Short mmCIF file of C-alpha atoms and ligand atoms in Angstrom, two decimals:
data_model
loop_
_atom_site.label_atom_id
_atom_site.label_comp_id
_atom_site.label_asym_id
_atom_site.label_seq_id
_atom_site.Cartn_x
_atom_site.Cartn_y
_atom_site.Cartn_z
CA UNK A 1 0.00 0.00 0.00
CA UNK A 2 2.19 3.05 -1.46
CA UNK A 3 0.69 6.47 0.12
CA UNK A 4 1.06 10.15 -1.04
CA UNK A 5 0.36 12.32 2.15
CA UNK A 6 -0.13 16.34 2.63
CA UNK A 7 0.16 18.31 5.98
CA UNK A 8 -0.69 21.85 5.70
CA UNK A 9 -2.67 22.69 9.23
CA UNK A 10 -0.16 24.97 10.60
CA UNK A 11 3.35 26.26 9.50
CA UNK A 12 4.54 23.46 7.48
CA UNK A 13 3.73 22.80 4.29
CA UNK A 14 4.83 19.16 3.60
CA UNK A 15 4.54 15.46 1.61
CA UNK A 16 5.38 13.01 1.89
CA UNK A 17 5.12 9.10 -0.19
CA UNK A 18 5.14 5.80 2.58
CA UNK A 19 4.33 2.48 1.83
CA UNK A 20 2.78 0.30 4.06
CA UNK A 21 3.80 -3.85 3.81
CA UNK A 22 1.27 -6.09 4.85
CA UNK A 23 2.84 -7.11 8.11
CA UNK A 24 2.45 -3.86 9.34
CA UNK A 25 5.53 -2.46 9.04
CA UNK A 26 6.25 0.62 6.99
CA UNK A 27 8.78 2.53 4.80
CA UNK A 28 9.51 6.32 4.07
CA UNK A 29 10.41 7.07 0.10
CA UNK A 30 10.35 10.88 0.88
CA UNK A 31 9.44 13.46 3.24
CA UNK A 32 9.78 17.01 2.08
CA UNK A 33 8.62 19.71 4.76
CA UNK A 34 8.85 23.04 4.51
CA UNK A 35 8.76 25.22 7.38
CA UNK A 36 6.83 28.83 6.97
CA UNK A 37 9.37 29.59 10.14
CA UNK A 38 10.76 33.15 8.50
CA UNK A 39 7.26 34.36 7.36
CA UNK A 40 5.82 34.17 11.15
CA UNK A 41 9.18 35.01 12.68
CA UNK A 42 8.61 38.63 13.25
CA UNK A 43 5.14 38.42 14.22
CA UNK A 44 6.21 35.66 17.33
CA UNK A 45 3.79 33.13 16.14
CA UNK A 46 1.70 32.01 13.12
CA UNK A 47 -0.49 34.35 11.13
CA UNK A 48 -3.47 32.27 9.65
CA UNK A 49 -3.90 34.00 6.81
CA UNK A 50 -0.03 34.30 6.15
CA UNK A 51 0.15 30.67 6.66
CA UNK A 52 -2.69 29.71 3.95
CA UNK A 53 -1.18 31.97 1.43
CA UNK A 54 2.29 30.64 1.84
CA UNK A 55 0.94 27.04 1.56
CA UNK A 56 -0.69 27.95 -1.35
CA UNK A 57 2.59 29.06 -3.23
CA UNK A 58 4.30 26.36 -2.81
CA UNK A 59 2.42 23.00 -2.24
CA UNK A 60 2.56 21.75 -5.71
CA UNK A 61 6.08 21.90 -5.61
CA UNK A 62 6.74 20.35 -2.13
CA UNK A 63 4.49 17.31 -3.95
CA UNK A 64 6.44 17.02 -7.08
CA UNK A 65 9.67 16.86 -5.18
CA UNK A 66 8.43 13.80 -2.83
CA UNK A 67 6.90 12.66 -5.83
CA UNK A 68 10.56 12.58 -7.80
CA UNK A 69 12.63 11.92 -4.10
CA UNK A 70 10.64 9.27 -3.86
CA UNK A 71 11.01 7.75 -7.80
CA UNK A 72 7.51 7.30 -7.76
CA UNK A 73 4.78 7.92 -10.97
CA UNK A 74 0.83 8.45 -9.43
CA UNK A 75 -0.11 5.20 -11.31
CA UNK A 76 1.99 3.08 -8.66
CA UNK A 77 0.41 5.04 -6.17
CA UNK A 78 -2.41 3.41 -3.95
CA UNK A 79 -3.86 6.28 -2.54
CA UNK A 80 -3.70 9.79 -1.38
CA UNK A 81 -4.18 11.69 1.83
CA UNK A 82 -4.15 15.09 3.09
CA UNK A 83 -4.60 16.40 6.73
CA UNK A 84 -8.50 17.25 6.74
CA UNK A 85 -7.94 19.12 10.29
CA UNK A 86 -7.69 19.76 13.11
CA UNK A 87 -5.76 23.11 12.33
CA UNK A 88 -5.80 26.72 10.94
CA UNK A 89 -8.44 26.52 8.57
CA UNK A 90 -7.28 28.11 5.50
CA UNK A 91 -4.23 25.91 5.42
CA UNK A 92 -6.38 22.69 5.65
CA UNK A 93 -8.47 23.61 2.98
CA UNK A 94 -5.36 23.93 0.87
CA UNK A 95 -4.28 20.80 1.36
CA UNK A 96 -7.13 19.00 1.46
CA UNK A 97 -8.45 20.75 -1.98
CA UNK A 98 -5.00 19.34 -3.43
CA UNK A 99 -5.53 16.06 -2.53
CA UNK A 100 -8.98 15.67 -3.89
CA UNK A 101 -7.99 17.05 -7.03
CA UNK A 102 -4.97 14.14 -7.21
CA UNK A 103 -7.47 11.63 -6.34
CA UNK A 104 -10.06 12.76 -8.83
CA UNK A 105 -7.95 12.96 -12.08
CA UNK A 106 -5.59 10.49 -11.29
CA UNK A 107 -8.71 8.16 -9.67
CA UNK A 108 -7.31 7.33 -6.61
CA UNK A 109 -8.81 6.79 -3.11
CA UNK A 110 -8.67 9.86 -0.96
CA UNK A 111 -7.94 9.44 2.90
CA UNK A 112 -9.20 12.56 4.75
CA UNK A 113 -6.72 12.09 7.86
CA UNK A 114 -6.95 13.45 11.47
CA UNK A 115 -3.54 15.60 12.33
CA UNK A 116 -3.89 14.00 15.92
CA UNK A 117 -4.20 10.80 14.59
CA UNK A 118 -1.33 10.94 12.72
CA UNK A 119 0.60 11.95 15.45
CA UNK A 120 -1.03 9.22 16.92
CA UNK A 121 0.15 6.18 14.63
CA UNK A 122 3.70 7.33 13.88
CA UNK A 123 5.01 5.29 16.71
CA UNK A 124 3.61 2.33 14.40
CA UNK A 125 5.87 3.66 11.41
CA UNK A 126 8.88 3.72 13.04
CA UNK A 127 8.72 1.59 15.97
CA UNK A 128 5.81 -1.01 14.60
CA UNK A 129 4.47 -0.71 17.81
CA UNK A 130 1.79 -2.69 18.79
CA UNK A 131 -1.84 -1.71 20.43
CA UNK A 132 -2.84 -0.74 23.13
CA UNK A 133 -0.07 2.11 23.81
CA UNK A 134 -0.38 5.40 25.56
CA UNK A 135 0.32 7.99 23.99
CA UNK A 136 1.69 11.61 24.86
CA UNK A 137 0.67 14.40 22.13
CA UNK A 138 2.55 17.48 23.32
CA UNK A 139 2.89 20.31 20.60
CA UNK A 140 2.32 24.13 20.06
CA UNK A 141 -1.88 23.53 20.00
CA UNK A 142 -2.31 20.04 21.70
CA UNK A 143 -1.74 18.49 24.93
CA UNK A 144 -3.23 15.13 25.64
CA UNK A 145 -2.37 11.99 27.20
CA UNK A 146 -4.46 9.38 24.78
CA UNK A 147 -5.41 5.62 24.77
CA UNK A 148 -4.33 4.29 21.51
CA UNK A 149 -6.16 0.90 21.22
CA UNK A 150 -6.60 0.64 17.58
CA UNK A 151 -6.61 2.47 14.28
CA UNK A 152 -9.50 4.68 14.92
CA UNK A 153 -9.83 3.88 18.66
CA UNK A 154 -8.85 6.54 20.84
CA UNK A 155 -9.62 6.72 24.36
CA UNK A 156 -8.44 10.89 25.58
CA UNK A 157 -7.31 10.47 28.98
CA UNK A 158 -5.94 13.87 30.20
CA UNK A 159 -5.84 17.05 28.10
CA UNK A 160 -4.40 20.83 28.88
CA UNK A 161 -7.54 23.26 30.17
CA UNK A 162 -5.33 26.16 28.99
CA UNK A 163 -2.12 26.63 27.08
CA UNK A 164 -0.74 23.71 25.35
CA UNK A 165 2.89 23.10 26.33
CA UNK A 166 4.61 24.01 23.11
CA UNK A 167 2.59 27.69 23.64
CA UNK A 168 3.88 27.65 27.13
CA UNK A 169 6.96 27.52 25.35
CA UNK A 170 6.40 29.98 22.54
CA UNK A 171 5.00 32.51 25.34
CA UNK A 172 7.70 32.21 27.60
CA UNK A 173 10.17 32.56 24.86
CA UNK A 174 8.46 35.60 23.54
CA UNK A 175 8.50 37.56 27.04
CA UNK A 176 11.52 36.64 27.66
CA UNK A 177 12.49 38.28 23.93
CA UNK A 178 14.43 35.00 22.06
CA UNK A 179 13.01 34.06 18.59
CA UNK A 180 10.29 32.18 17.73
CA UNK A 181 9.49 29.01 17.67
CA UNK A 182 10.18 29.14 21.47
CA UNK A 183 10.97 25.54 22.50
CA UNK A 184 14.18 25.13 21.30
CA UNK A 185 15.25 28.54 22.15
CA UNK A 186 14.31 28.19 25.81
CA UNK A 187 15.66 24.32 26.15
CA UNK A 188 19.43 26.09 24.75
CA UNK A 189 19.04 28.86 27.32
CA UNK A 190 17.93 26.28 30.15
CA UNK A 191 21.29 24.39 29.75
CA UNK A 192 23.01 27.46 31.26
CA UNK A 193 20.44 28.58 33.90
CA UNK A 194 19.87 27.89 37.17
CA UNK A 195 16.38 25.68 37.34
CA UNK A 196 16.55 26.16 41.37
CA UNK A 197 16.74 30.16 41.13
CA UNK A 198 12.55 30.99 40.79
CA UNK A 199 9.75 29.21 42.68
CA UNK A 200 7.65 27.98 40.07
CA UNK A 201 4.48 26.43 40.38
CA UNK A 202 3.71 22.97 39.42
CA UNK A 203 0.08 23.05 38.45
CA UNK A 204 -2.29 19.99 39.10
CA UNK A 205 -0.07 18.19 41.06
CA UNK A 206 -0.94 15.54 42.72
CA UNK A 207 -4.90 15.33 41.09
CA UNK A 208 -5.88 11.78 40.01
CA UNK A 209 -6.83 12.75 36.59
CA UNK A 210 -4.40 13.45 33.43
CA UNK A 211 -5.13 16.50 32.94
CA UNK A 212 -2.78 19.71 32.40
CA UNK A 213 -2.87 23.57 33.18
CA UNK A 214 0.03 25.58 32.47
CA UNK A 215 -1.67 29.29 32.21
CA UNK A 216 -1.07 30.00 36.01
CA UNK A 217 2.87 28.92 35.30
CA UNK A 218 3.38 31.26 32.09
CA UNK A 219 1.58 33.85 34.95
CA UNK A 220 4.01 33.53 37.74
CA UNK A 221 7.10 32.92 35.46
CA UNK A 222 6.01 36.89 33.96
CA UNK A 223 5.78 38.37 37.46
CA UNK A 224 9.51 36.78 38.46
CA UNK A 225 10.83 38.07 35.55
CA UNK A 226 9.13 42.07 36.18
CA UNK A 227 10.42 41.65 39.84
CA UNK A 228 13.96 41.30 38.45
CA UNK A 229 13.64 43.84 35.04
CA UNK A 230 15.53 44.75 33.09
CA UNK A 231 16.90 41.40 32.43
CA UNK A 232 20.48 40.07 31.96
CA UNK A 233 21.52 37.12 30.03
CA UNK A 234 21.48 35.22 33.01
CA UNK A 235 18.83 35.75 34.05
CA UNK A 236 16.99 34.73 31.06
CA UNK A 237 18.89 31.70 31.13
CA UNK A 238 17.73 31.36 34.87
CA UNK A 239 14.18 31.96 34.00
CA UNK A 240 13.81 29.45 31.32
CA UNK A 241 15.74 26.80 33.43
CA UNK A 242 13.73 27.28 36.22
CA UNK A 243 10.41 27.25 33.70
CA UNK A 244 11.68 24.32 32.03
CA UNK A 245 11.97 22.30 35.43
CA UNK A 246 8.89 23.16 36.47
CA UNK A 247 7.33 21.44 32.59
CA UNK A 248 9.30 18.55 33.35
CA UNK A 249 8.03 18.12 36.71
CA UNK A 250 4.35 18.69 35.66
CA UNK A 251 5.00 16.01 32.47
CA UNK A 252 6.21 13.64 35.35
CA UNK A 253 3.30 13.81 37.74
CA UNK A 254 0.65 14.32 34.94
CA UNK A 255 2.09 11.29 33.29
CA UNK A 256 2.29 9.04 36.43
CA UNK A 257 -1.72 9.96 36.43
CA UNK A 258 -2.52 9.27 32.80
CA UNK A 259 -0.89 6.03 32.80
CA UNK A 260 -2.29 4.94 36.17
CA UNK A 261 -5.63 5.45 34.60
CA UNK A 262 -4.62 3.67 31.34
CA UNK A 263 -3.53 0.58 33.49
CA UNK A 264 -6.69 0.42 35.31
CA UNK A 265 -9.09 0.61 32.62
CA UNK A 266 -7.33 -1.04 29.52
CA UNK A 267 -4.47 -3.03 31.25
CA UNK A 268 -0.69 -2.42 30.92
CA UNK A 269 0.31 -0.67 27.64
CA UNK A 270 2.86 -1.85 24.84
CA UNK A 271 4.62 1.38 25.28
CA UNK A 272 4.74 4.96 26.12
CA UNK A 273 4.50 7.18 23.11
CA UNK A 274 6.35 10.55 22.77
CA UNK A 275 4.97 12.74 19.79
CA UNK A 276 4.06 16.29 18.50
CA UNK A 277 7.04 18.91 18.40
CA UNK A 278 7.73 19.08 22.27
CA UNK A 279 8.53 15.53 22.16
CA UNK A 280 12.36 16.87 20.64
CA UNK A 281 13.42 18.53 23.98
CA UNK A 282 15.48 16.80 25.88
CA UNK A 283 15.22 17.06 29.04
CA UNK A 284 11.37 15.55 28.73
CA UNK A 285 12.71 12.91 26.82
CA UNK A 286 14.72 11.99 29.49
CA UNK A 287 11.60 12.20 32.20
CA UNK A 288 9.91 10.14 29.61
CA UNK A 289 12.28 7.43 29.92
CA UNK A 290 12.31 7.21 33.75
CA UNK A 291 8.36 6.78 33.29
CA UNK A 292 8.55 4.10 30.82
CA UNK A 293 11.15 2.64 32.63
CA UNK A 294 9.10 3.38 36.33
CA UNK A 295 6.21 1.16 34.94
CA UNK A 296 8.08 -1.77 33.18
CA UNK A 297 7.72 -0.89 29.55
CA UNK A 298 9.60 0.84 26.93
CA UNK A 299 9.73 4.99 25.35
CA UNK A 300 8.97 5.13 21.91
CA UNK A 301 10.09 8.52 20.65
CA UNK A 302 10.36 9.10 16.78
CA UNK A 303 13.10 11.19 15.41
CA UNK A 304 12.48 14.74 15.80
CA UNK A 305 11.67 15.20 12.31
CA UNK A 306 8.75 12.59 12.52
CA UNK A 307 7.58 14.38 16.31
CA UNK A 308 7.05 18.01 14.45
CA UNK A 309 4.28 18.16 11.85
CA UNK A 310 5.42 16.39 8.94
CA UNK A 311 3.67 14.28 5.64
CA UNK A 312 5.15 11.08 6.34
CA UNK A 313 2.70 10.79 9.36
CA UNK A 314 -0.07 11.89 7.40
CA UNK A 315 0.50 9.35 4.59
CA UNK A 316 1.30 6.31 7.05
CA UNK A 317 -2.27 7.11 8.88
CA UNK A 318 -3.93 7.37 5.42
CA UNK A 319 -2.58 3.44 4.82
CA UNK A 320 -3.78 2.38 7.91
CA UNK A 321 -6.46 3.97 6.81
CA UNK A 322 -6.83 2.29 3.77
CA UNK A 323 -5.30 -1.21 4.43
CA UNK A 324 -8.66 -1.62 6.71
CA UNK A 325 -10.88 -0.57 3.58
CA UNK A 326 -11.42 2.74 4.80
CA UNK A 327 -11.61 6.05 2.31
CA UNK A 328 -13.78 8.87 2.48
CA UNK A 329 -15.47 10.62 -0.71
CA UNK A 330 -14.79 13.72 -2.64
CA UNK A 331 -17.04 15.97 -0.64
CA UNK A 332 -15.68 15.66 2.77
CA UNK A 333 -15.67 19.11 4.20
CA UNK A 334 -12.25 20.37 6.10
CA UNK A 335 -12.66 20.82 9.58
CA UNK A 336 -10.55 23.66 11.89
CA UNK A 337 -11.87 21.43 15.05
CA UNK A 338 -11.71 17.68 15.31
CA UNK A 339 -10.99 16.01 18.66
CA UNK A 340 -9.57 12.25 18.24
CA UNK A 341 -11.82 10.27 19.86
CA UNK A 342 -14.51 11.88 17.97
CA UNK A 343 -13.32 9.63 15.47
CA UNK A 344 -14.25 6.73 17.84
CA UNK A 345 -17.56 7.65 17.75
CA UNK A 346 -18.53 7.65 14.27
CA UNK A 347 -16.20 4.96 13.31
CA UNK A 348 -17.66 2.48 16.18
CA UNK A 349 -18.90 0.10 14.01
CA UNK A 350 -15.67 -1.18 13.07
CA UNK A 351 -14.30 -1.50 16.23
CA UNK A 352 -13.76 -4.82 17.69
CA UNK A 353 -13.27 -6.76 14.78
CA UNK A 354 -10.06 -8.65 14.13
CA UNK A 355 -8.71 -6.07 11.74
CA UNK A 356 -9.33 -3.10 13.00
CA UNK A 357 -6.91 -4.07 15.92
O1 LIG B 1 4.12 19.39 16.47
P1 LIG B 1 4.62 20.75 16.10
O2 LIG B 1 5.72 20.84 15.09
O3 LIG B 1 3.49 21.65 15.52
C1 LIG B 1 2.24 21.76 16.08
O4 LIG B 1 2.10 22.59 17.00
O5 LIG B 1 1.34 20.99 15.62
O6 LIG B 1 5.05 21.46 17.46
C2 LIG B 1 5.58 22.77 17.51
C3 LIG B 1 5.74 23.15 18.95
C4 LIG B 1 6.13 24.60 19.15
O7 LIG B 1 5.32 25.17 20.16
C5 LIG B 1 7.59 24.53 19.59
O8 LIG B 1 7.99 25.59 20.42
C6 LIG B 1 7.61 23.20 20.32
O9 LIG B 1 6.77 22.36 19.57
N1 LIG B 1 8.96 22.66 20.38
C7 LIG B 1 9.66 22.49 21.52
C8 LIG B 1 10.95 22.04 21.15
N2 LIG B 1 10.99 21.93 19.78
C9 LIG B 1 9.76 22.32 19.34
N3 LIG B 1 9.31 22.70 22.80
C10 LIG B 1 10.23 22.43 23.74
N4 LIG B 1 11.49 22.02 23.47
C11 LIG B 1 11.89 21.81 22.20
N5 LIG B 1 13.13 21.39 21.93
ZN1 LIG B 2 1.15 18.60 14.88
#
């Protein structure tokens, strides 16, 4: 099952061609992404209608070149899918308008995939990792600890009530004046800070459910850094340590909760699964692995370029997709909201047979 898959719901624009054998396993031909990084720059965070435009320019390109990377003509192709949401909404139209227009002249099935879901299955693409598996999404719009039970089965277990942690991120880079995106800025300051210098708040601690809230940190890490104004390098370096402690001590405890409840309701998991841009920093990787390791199971963390939004995700959950018979039609509408388990829910039918597993 050879894929062609498109991911334009934020600041990439990107595709990608994957085939999927029929043990399960799967293979990347190409994955071209390009990042809209230098149009938002200056603005500290993505402009919508920026981002559409942009994706606009270049998206026929960015599928020609995985198209040639990967030596592939559209006849040998099986099918094609494009990120139908959830994400800025003029980008998603964009890619999903592309894709139907592939599948219509060139008469191919069309796979209208979830974002979160393919997030979701990467682990599956790299790793081949089997259900059930608990997953953590953490990237600049989504926090959620999620059962992963099947292709289409997704059980949300904990989820942010503000900011997702990649914003957190993003904010606290922004006040704190370094470039945009924030992660990476603030995990290079943090290695030269002091994480014991400022008292930050660990929100949520200690509450039996998954869930995250990281507003009330981004809060009290502003009023340190007024107290202190104007700021020297280190204390910016000081100020994102100490922030970046604090994350990795809320991941930890939130983490402990989500996979406590994922034990008692679905048994012990195959794995826990890192994904969505936040999953590159380092020093949560490394709280990840003490978790995994905590509960007797193993961290499966893709390669940074497979954690940030990319088309070889997309294209891998369009197989899935499709090696279980499932395509959508030509009028499926693009959608700027789309929770994953909602997915659940329409698709319940299927769930429980063998292959749907
Ligand atoms: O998954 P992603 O590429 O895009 C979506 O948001 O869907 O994630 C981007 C987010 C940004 O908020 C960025 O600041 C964050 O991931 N990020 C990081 C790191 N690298 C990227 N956050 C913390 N540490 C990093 N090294
Ligand atoms: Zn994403």
């Amino acid at each position: 099952m050879i894929v062609l898959g498109i991911e334009t719901t934020c600041d990439e624009t990107a595709a990608a061609v994957v085939e999927r054998f029929e043990d399960g396993s799967g293979r990347i031909f190409s994955n071209v992404v390009l990042s809209q990084v230098n149009e938002h720059a200056a603005f500290g965070g993505v402009v919508p209608e920026i981002a559409a435009r942009a994706h606009v320019e270049v998206l026929d390109r960015i599928i020609a070149k995985a198209m040639s990377e990967a030596q592939y003509t559209y006849d040998r192709i099986d099918g094609v899918a494009a990120a139908a949401g959830p994400g800025l909404i003029g980008g998603v139209i964009v890619g999903l308008t592309t894709a139907k227009a592939i599948a219509l002249v060139r008469n191919k099935p069309l796979v209208a995939v979830n974002h979160l879901e393919a997030h979701a299955l990467t682990a599956r693409l790299t790793d081949a990792t089997p259900f059930p598996y608990c997953l953590f999404l953490a990237s600049g719009g989504h926090t959620q600890v999620v059962a992963v039970r099947g292709v289409g089965d997704y059980v949300r277990l904990g989820t942010t009530h503000d900011d997702a942690i990649g914003e957190a991120f993003d904010k606290t880079a922004k006040l704190l004046g370094l470039g945009y995106p924030g992660g990476p800025q603030v995990e290079k300051e943090a290695e030269n800070g002091d994480a014991t210098r400022f008292a930050l708040p660990r929100p949520m601690q200690g509450r039996k459910e998954a869930d995250f809230s990281l507003s009330g940190l981004k809060t009290a890490l502003r009023l340190e850094a007024e107290k202190i104004a104007p700021l020297s390098d280190q204390d910016v370096a000081d100020l994102c340590a100490s922030f970046q402690q604090a994350i990795v001590e809320v991941v930890l405890d939130r983490l402990r909760a989500g996979l406590r409840l994922f034990r008692d309701r679905f048994g012990a998991p195959t794995a826990l699964v890192a994904a969505g841009g936040v999953a590159a920093n380092q020093a949560i990787r490394k709280v990840l692995h003490r978790l995994a390791f905590e509960i007797g199971t193993v961290l499966v963390a893709p390669p940074s370029e497979l954690c940030t939004d990319n088309g070889a995700m997309i294209a891998w959950a369009g197989a899935e997709r499709l090696a279980l018979g499932i395509s959508d039609s030509l009028d499926i509408a693009p959608r700027a909201r789309w929770p994953l388990d909602e997915i659940a829910a329409a698709e319940g039918a299927l769930q429980g047979t063998a292959a749907y597993k």
